[in-house]
CSV table of C-alpha atoms in Angstrom, one decimal:
chain,number,residue,atom,x,y,z
A,26,MET,CA,0.1,0.1,0.0
A,27,GLU,CA,3.3,2.1,0.9
A,28,GLY,CA,4.2,1.6,-2.2
A,29,ASP,CA,1.3,2.6,-4.3
A,30,PHE,CA,0.3,5.6,-2.7
A,31,LEU,CA,4.1,6.7,-3.2
A,32,ALA,CA,3.9,5.8,-7.1
A,33,PHE,CA,0.1,7.6,-7.2
A,34,LEU,CA,1.7,10.9,-5.2
A,35,ILE,CA,4.9,10.6,-8.0
A,36,MET,CA,2.7,10.9,-10.8
A,37,VAL,CA,0.7,13.5,-9.8
A,38,ILE,CA,3.9,15.8,-9.0
A,39,VAL,CA,4.7,15.1,-12.6
A,40,GLN,CA,1.4,16.0,-13.9
A,41,VAL,CA,1.4,18.9,-11.7
A,42,GLY,CA,5.2,20.0,-12.9
A,43,TYR,CA,3.6,19.8,-16.4
A,44,ALA,CA,1.0,22.1,-15.9
A,45,GLY,CA,3.4,24.5,-14.6
A,46,MET,CA,5.9,24.4,-17.7
A,47,ASN,CA,2.9,25.0,-19.9
A,48,ILE,CA,1.9,27.9,-18.1
A,49,LEU,CA,5.2,29.6,-17.4
A,50,SER,CA,5.8,28.8,-21.1
A,51,LYS,CA,2.9,30.6,-22.5
A,52,LEU,CA,3.7,33.6,-20.2
A,53,ALA,CA,7.5,33.4,-21.4
A,54,MET,CA,6.6,33.5,-25.2
A,55,ASP,CA,3.9,36.2,-24.5
A,56,SER,CA,6.8,38.5,-22.8
A,57,GLY,CA,7.8,38.1,-26.7
A,58,MET,CA,10.5,34.9,-26.3
A,59,SER,CA,11.0,33.2,-29.1
A,60,PRO,CA,9.9,29.7,-28.6
A,61,TYR,CA,12.9,28.7,-30.9
A,62,VAL,CA,14.8,30.2,-28.5
A,63,HIS,CA,12.8,29.1,-25.7
A,64,VAL,CA,14.0,25.4,-26.9
A,65,ALA,CA,17.0,25.8,-27.0
A,66,TYR,CA,17.7,26.9,-23.4
A,67,ARG,CA,15.8,24.0,-22.3
A,68,GLN,CA,17.7,21.2,-23.5
A,69,ILE,CA,20.9,23.0,-22.6
A,70,PHE,CA,19.4,23.2,-19.2
A,71,ALA,CA,18.1,19.6,-19.5
A,72,THR,CA,21.6,18.4,-20.5
A,73,VAL,CA,23.7,19.9,-17.4
A,74,VAL,CA,20.9,18.5,-15.0
A,75,ILE,CA,20.9,15.0,-16.0
A,76,ALA,CA,24.7,14.6,-17.2
A,77,PRO,CA,25.6,13.9,-13.6
A,78,PHE,CA,22.8,11.3,-13.1
A,79,ALA,CA,24.3,9.5,-16.3
A,80,TYR,CA,27.6,9.2,-15.4
A,81,PHE,CA,27.4,8.2,-11.8
A,82,LEU,CA,24.7,6.1,-11.8
A,83,GLU,CA,25.4,4.1,-15.3
A,84,ARG,CA,29.4,4.6,-15.5
A,85,LYS,CA,30.0,0.7,-14.9
A,86,THR,CA,26.8,-0.6,-16.5
A,87,ARG,CA,26.8,1.3,-19.4
A,88,PRO,CA,27.0,-1.1,-22.8
A,89,LYS,CA,29.6,0.0,-25.3
A,90,MET,CA,28.8,2.3,-28.0
A,91,THR,CA,28.1,1.3,-31.6
A,92,ARG,CA,27.2,3.0,-34.9
A,93,ILE,CA,23.6,1.6,-35.1
A,94,ILE,CA,22.9,2.6,-31.3
A,95,PHE,CA,24.3,6.2,-32.1
A,96,CYS,CA,22.3,6.6,-35.2
A,97,GLN,CA,19.1,5.3,-33.4
A,98,ILE,CA,20.4,8.0,-30.6
A,99,LEU,CA,20.6,10.6,-33.1
A,100,LEU,CA,17.1,10.2,-34.2
A,101,SER,CA,15.6,10.2,-31.2
A,102,SER,CA,17.0,13.6,-30.6
A,103,LEU,CA,15.7,14.4,-34.0
A,104,PHE,CA,12.0,13.3,-33.3
A,105,GLY,CA,11.7,13.2,-29.9
A,106,ALA,CA,13.5,16.7,-28.8
A,107,THR,CA,14.0,18.9,-31.9
A,108,LEU,CA,11.2,18.6,-33.8
A,109,ASN,CA,8.6,17.3,-30.9
A,110,GLN,CA,9.7,20.2,-28.5
A,111,VAL,CA,10.0,22.7,-31.4
A,112,LEU,CA,6.6,22.3,-33.0
A,113,TYR,CA,4.8,21.9,-29.5
A,114,PHE,CA,6.0,25.4,-28.2
A,115,VAL,CA,5.3,27.3,-31.8
A,116,GLY,CA,1.9,25.5,-31.7
A,117,LEU,CA,1.7,26.6,-27.9
A,118,ARG,CA,2.4,29.9,-28.8
A,119,ASN,CA,-0.4,30.0,-31.5
A,120,SER,CA,-2.9,28.5,-29.0
A,121,THR,CA,-3.6,28.0,-25.7
A,122,PRO,CA,-2.1,26.1,-22.8
A,123,THR,CA,-5.4,23.9,-22.7
A,124,ILE,CA,-5.7,23.0,-26.3
A,125,ALA,CA,-1.8,22.2,-26.5
A,126,CYS,CA,-2.3,19.7,-23.6
A,127,ALA,CA,-5.7,18.2,-24.7
A,128,LEU,CA,-4.1,17.3,-28.1
A,129,SER,CA,-1.3,15.7,-26.5
A,130,ASN,CA,-3.6,13.3,-25.3
A,131,LEU,CA,-3.5,11.8,-28.7
A,132,LEU,CA,-0.1,10.4,-28.0
A,133,PRO,CA,-1.7,6.6,-26.9
A,134,ALA,CA,-3.8,6.3,-30.1
A,135,LEU,CA,-0.9,7.5,-32.6
A,136,THR,CA,1.8,5.4,-31.0
A,137,PHE,CA,-0.8,2.6,-31.3
A,138,ILE,CA,-1.2,3.4,-34.7
A,139,LEU,CA,2.5,3.5,-36.0
A,140,ALA,CA,3.2,0.5,-33.6
A,141,VAL,CA,1.1,-1.8,-35.8
A,142,PRO,CA,2.9,-2.0,-38.6
A,143,PHE,CA,6.2,-2.4,-36.9
A,144,ARG,CA,4.8,-5.7,-35.3
A,145,LEU,CA,5.0,-4.1,-31.8
A,146,GLU,CA,1.5,-4.1,-31.2
A,147,SER,CA,-1.2,-6.3,-32.2
A,148,VAL,CA,-4.8,-5.3,-33.6
A,149,GLY,CA,-6.9,-8.4,-32.7
A,150,ILE,CA,-10.4,-7.1,-34.0
A,151,ARG,CA,-12.0,-10.1,-33.3
A,152,ARG,CA,-11.2,-9.6,-29.5
A,153,LYS,CA,-13.1,-7.0,-27.0
A,154,ALA,CA,-9.4,-5.7,-26.2
A,155,GLY,CA,-8.3,-5.2,-29.8
A,156,GLN,CA,-11.8,-3.4,-30.7
A,157,ALA,CA,-11.6,-1.0,-27.9
A,158,LYS,CA,-8.0,0.0,-29.2
A,159,VAL,CA,-9.4,0.7,-32.4
A,160,VAL,CA,-12.3,2.5,-31.3
A,161,GLY,CA,-10.6,4.3,-28.7
A,162,THR,CA,-7.9,5.6,-31.5
A,163,VAL,CA,-10.7,6.7,-33.4
A,164,VAL,CA,-12.3,8.4,-30.8
A,165,CYS,CA,-9.2,10.2,-29.5
A,166,VAL,CA,-8.6,11.1,-33.3
A,167,GLY,CA,-12.4,12.8,-33.7
A,168,GLY,CA,-12.0,14.4,-30.4
A,169,ALA,CA,-8.6,16.4,-31.4
A,170,MET,CA,-10.3,17.6,-35.0
A,171,LEU,CA,-13.4,18.8,-32.9
A,172,LEU,CA,-11.2,20.3,-30.3
A,173,SER,CA,-8.8,21.8,-33.2
A,174,PHE,CA,-11.6,23.3,-35.5
A,175,TYR,CA,-14.7,24.0,-33.7
A,176,HIS,CA,-14.8,26.7,-31.2
A,177,GLY,CA,-18.5,27.4,-30.2
A,178,SER,CA,-19.8,29.8,-27.6
A,179,ALA,CA,-17.9,29.8,-24.3
A,180,LEU,CA,-19.0,28.1,-21.6
A,181,MET,CA,-17.1,30.3,-18.9
A,182,GLY,CA,-15.6,33.5,-18.8
A,183,GLY,CA,-12.1,34.5,-17.7
A,184,SER,CA,-11.8,34.1,-13.7
A,185,SER,CA,-11.9,37.0,-11.4
A,186,ILE,CA,-8.7,35.9,-9.5
A,187,HIS,CA,-6.6,35.7,-12.5
A,188,TRP,CA,-2.9,36.3,-11.7
A,189,LYS,CA,-2.2,40.1,-12.1
A,190,TYR,CA,1.6,39.4,-13.1
A,191,ALA,CA,-0.1,37.3,-16.2
A,192,ASP,CA,-2.4,40.1,-16.9
A,193,ASN,CA,0.7,43.4,-16.4
A,194,MET,CA,2.5,40.9,-19.0
A,195,GLY,CA,0.0,41.0,-21.6
A,196,LYS,CA,-0.5,44.6,-21.3
A,197,THR,CA,3.1,45.9,-21.2
A,198,ASN,CA,4.2,43.5,-24.4
A,199,SER,CA,1.1,44.1,-26.1
A,200,ALA,CA,2.7,45.1,-29.3
A,201,GLU,CA,5.0,41.6,-29.0
A,202,THR,CA,2.4,39.4,-27.8
A,203,HIS,CA,2.0,36.8,-30.4
A,204,LYS,CA,-2.1,36.2,-31.7
A,205,ASN,CA,-3.9,33.4,-31.6
A,206,ASN,CA,-4.1,31.2,-34.6
A,207,PHE,CA,-7.0,28.4,-33.6
A,208,PHE,CA,-5.8,26.6,-36.8
A,209,LEU,CA,-2.0,26.5,-37.0
A,210,GLY,CA,-1.3,26.0,-33.3
A,211,PRO,CA,-3.5,22.8,-32.8
A,212,PHE,CA,-1.9,21.6,-36.1
A,213,LEU,CA,1.5,22.0,-35.0
A,214,VAL,CA,0.6,20.2,-31.7
A,215,ILE,CA,-0.6,17.1,-33.2
A,216,VAL,CA,2.5,16.6,-35.8
A,217,SER,CA,4.6,17.3,-32.7
A,218,THR,CA,2.8,14.6,-30.7
A,219,LEU,CA,2.8,12.2,-33.9
A,220,SER,CA,6.8,13.0,-33.8
A,221,TRP,CA,7.0,12.0,-30.3
A,222,ALA,CA,4.9,8.9,-31.2
A,223,ILE,CA,7.6,8.0,-33.5
A,224,TRP,CA,10.3,8.8,-30.6
A,225,PHE,CA,8.1,5.8,-28.9
A,226,ILE,CA,9.0,3.5,-31.6
A,227,ILE,CA,12.6,4.0,-31.8
A,228,GLN,CA,12.8,3.9,-28.3
A,229,ALA,CA,11.8,0.8,-28.1
A,230,ARG,CA,14.0,-0.8,-30.6
A,231,MET,CA,17.2,0.8,-29.0
A,232,GLY,CA,16.1,0.0,-25.4
A,233,GLU,CA,16.5,-3.7,-26.9
A,234,SER,CA,20.3,-3.0,-27.2
A,235,TYR,CA,21.2,-0.2,-24.8
A,236,SER,CA,20.0,-0.3,-21.8
A,237,ALA,CA,21.2,2.8,-20.3
A,238,PRO,CA,18.2,5.5,-20.2
A,239,TYR,CA,20.0,8.0,-18.2
A,240,THR,CA,22.9,7.9,-20.8
A,241,SER,CA,21.0,7.6,-23.7
A,242,SER,CA,18.7,10.9,-22.7
A,243,ALA,CA,21.7,12.9,-21.4
A,244,LEU,CA,23.0,12.1,-25.2
A,245,ILE,CA,19.4,12.6,-26.8
A,246,CYS,CA,19.5,16.4,-24.6
A,247,LEU,CA,23.0,17.0,-25.8
A,248,MET,CA,22.6,16.4,-29.5
A,249,SER,CA,19.0,18.2,-29.6
A,250,SER,CA,20.9,21.0,-27.9
A,251,VAL,CA,23.3,21.6,-30.4
A,252,GLN,CA,20.3,21.0,-33.1
A,253,CYS,CA,17.7,23.4,-31.6
A,254,GLY,CA,20.6,26.1,-31.0
A,255,PHE,CA,21.6,25.8,-35.2
A,256,ILE,CA,17.5,26.4,-35.8
A,257,GLY,CA,17.4,28.9,-33.2
A,258,LEU,CA,20.0,30.8,-34.5
A,259,ILE,CA,18.8,31.0,-38.2
A,260,ALA,CA,15.0,32.1,-36.6
A,261,GLU,CA,16.7,34.7,-34.4
A,262,HIS,CA,19.4,36.6,-35.9
A,263,ASN,CA,19.5,39.4,-33.1
A,264,LEU,CA,21.2,38.6,-29.9
A,265,SER,CA,18.9,40.4,-28.0
A,266,ALA,CA,16.1,38.0,-28.9
A,267,TRP,CA,18.4,35.6,-27.0
A,268,SER,CA,18.2,37.5,-23.3
A,269,LEU,CA,16.9,36.1,-20.4
A,270,SER,CA,15.3,39.2,-19.3
A,271,PRO,CA,12.2,39.7,-18.1
A,272,ILE,CA,13.0,36.9,-15.5
A,273,ILE,CA,9.8,35.4,-16.8
A,274,ARG,CA,12.2,33.8,-19.6
A,275,ALA,CA,15.1,32.7,-17.1
A,276,VAL,CA,12.6,30.9,-14.8
A,277,SER,CA,10.8,29.3,-17.5
A,278,SER,CA,13.6,27.9,-19.5
A,279,LEU,CA,15.1,26.8,-16.1
A,280,TYR,CA,12.2,24.9,-15.0
A,281,ALA,CA,11.2,23.2,-18.7
A,282,GLY,CA,15.1,21.9,-18.7
A,283,ALA,CA,15.4,21.0,-14.8
A,284,VAL,CA,11.6,20.0,-14.2
A,285,GLY,CA,9.8,19.1,-17.6
A,286,SER,CA,12.9,17.4,-18.9
A,287,ALA,CA,15.5,15.9,-16.1
A,288,LEU,CA,13.4,15.5,-13.2
A,289,ALA,CA,10.2,14.3,-15.1
A,290,PHE,CA,12.2,11.6,-16.8
A,291,CYS,CA,13.7,10.3,-13.5
A,292,LEU,CA,10.4,9.9,-11.8
A,293,MET,CA,8.4,8.4,-14.3
A,294,SER,CA,11.4,5.7,-14.9
A,295,TRP,CA,11.2,4.7,-11.4
A,296,CYS,CA,7.1,4.7,-11.9
A,297,ILE,CA,7.7,2.7,-15.1
A,298,GLN,CA,10.0,0.2,-13.0
A,299,ARG,CA,7.7,-0.4,-10.2
A,300,LYS,CA,4.1,0.0,-12.0
A,301,GLY,CA,4.7,-0.4,-15.6
A,302,PRO,CA,4.2,2.0,-18.4
A,303,LEU,CA,0.5,1.8,-18.8
A,304,TYR,CA,0.1,2.9,-15.1
A,305,VAL,CA,2.1,6.0,-16.0
A,306,SER,CA,-0.1,6.5,-19.0
A,307,VAL,CA,-3.2,6.4,-17.1
A,308,PHE,CA,-2.0,9.8,-15.6
A,309,SER,CA,-1.9,12.0,-18.9
A,310,PRO,CA,-5.7,13.3,-19.0
A,311,LEU,CA,-4.8,14.9,-15.3
A,312,LEU,CA,-2.7,17.4,-16.8
A,313,LEU,CA,-5.3,18.4,-19.2
A,314,VAL,CA,-7.4,19.2,-15.9
A,315,ILE,CA,-4.7,20.7,-13.9
A,316,VAL,CA,-3.9,23.2,-17.3
A,317,ALA,CA,-7.8,24.0,-17.7
A,318,VAL,CA,-8.1,25.3,-14.0
A,319,LEU,CA,-5.4,27.0,-13.7
A,320,SER,CA,-5.2,28.6,-17.2
A,321,TRP,CA,-8.8,29.8,-16.2
A,322,ALA,CA,-7.9,31.1,-13.1
A,323,LEU,CA,-4.4,32.7,-13.6
A,324,LEU,CA,-4.6,33.3,-17.5
A,325,GLU,CA,-8.1,34.1,-17.9
A,326,GLU,CA,-8.8,31.6,-20.5
A,327,LYS,CA,-12.0,31.1,-21.5
A,328,LEU,CA,-13.3,27.7,-21.5
A,329,TYR,CA,-15.9,26.9,-25.1
A,330,ILE,CA,-18.0,24.2,-26.2
A,331,GLY,CA,-15.4,22.7,-29.0
A,332,THR,CA,-12.7,22.6,-26.2
A,333,ALA,CA,-14.9,21.1,-23.5
A,334,ALA,CA,-16.3,18.3,-25.6
A,335,GLY,CA,-12.9,18.0,-27.7
A,336,SER,CA,-11.3,17.2,-24.6
A,337,ALA,CA,-14.1,14.9,-23.4
A,338,LEU,CA,-13.7,12.3,-26.7
A,339,ILE,CA,-9.8,12.6,-26.4
A,340,VAL,CA,-9.9,11.4,-22.8
A,341,LEU,CA,-12.7,8.7,-23.4
A,342,GLY,CA,-11.1,7.2,-26.4
A,343,LEU,CA,-7.5,7.6,-24.3
A,344,TYR,CA,-9.1,5.3,-21.5
A,345,ALA,CA,-10.5,3.2,-24.1
A,346,VAL,CA,-7.2,2.3,-25.7
A,347,LEU,CA,-5.7,1.7,-21.9
A,348,TRP,CA,-8.7,-0.7,-21.4
A,349,GLY,CA,-7.7,-2.5,-24.4
A,350,LYS,CA,-3.9,-2.4,-23.3
A,351,ASN,CA,-5.0,-4.1,-19.8
A,352,ARG,CA,-7.4,-6.4,-21.2
A,353,GLU,CA,-4.6,-7.7,-23.3
A,354,ALA,CA,-1.9,-8.1,-20.5
A,355,GLU,CA,-4.4,-9.9,-18.0
A,356,THR,CA,-5.3,-12.4,-20.8
A,357,THR,CA,-1.6,-12.5,-21.5
A,358,ASN,CA,-1.0,-13.4,-18.3
A,359,THR,CA,-3.6,-15.7,-17.7
A,360,THR,CA,-2.6,-18.1,-20.9
A,361,GLY,CA,1.3,-18.2,-19.7
A,362,ASP,CA,0.3,-19.3,-16.2
A,363,GLU,CA,-2.0,-22.0,-17.6
A,364,GLY,CA,0.8,-23.0,-20.2
A,365,GLY,CA,-0.8,-21.7,-23.1
A,366,GLU,CA,-4.0,-23.6,-23.1
A,367,LYS,CA,-6.0,-21.0,-23.6
A,368,LEU,CA,-4.2,-19.8,-27.1
A,369,GLU,CA,-7.0,-19.8,-29.5
A,370,GLY,CA,-6.6,-18.7,-33.0
A,371,LYS,CA,-4.5,-16.2,-34.6
A,372,GLY,CA,-5.1,-13.3,-32.6
A,373,ASP,CA,-3.2,-14.9,-29.2
A,374,VAL,CA,-0.8,-15.8,-31.5
A,375,GLU,CA,0.4,-12.0,-32.3
A,376,MET,CA,-0.4,-11.4,-28.7
A,377,GLN,CA,2.4,-13.2,-27.7
A,378,PHE,CA,4.5,-12.3,-30.2
A,379,SER,CA,4.0,-8.7,-29.2
A,380,GLU,CA,4.9,-9.7,-25.8
A,381,LEU,CA,8.3,-11.6,-26.9
A,382,LEU,CA,9.4,-8.7,-28.6
A,383,ASN,CA,8.7,-6.4,-26.1
A,384,GLY,CA,11.0,-8.6,-23.7
A,385,ASN,CA,8.2,-9.9,-21.4
A,386,LEU,CA,8.4,-13.7,-21.9
A,387,GLN,CA,12.1,-13.4,-21.8
A,388,ILE,CA,12.5,-11.7,-18.4
A,389,LYS,CA,9.8,-14.6,-17.0
A,390,SER,CA,12.2,-17.0,-18.8
A,391,GLN,CA,14.9,-15.8,-16.7
A,392,ALA,CA,13.1,-15.3,-13.6
A,393,THR,CA,11.7,-18.9,-14.0
A,394,LYS,CA,15.2,-20.3,-14.1
A,395,TRP,CA,16.2,-18.0,-10.8
A,396,ASP,CA,13.4,-19.8,-9.2
A,397,GLU,CA,14.8,-23.6,-10.2
A,398,TYR,CA,18.3,-22.3,-9.5
């Protein structure tokens, strides 16, 4: 019970940390900070924070670096850090924190769509679990389209308790503040989420031969720092654009790197090792709720019918996909415990093959050998 409560508390802290990152990043960009500069600083700060963990925790256990692993890390930095974050923060500047967080919940559905052709996931359309994953994916995509292209009337106006600093920031920098584009912003966030899903596929392959998550993350952040710095210099020639004044720019960049990248990765890795990736994924809709409340209360963001309906569909679709994954895991455990007697049809064979790719069957086999020993 104590371990369950600690894992629950840690995941809530992670989501609160991400919510703070979205709010602070939006304020920094409202102050006139370029999203390209913001992402470059984030990667630099993340590298500085996570590098000591990689050195001290994995200096004796990290595998040998090969050309294939190096190329996979390079692709991971390109899709998982550079493209993902540049597109996300440009999309955030052109939309709102609530919309950006809502569309980020498309990640499980997009990952499922990409994982099927790479044989990292099975569909199993004849089983309830497979049907739930397919229907959940369709509902997620439909919710994203509704949220992106339908605005509607306002359900709730701005809060009377809004953050005066944010209000003053908007007035002081009214000439520099970027106006929202409710088509471009959501579109870029969706492409960003697709890039993140591609990163998951690359990470699944790389994890099979390079089991040093802190080292690979430090290298990804380092490579991304170079890539984002190059993009930032092309987009922003004026050196004044790289200034960390006013203070909200420095606070936002440091927070995004230390909390949004380094700390969040360490905490989620701890939870994944003890509770599994499904447990961690379930908490992603919590971010949407926290950001929606904070944006309404602090930033005077209005809640529209399209935003509320689309967000609800995304959350429902997400839980349908997660329910299907959980049902598949339970079925796999049952068939494994009974020696495979309940394997029926091609769908179950595909499910076992997927488990073999993920290494679960190999782990179970090794555990059995230790018990016999």
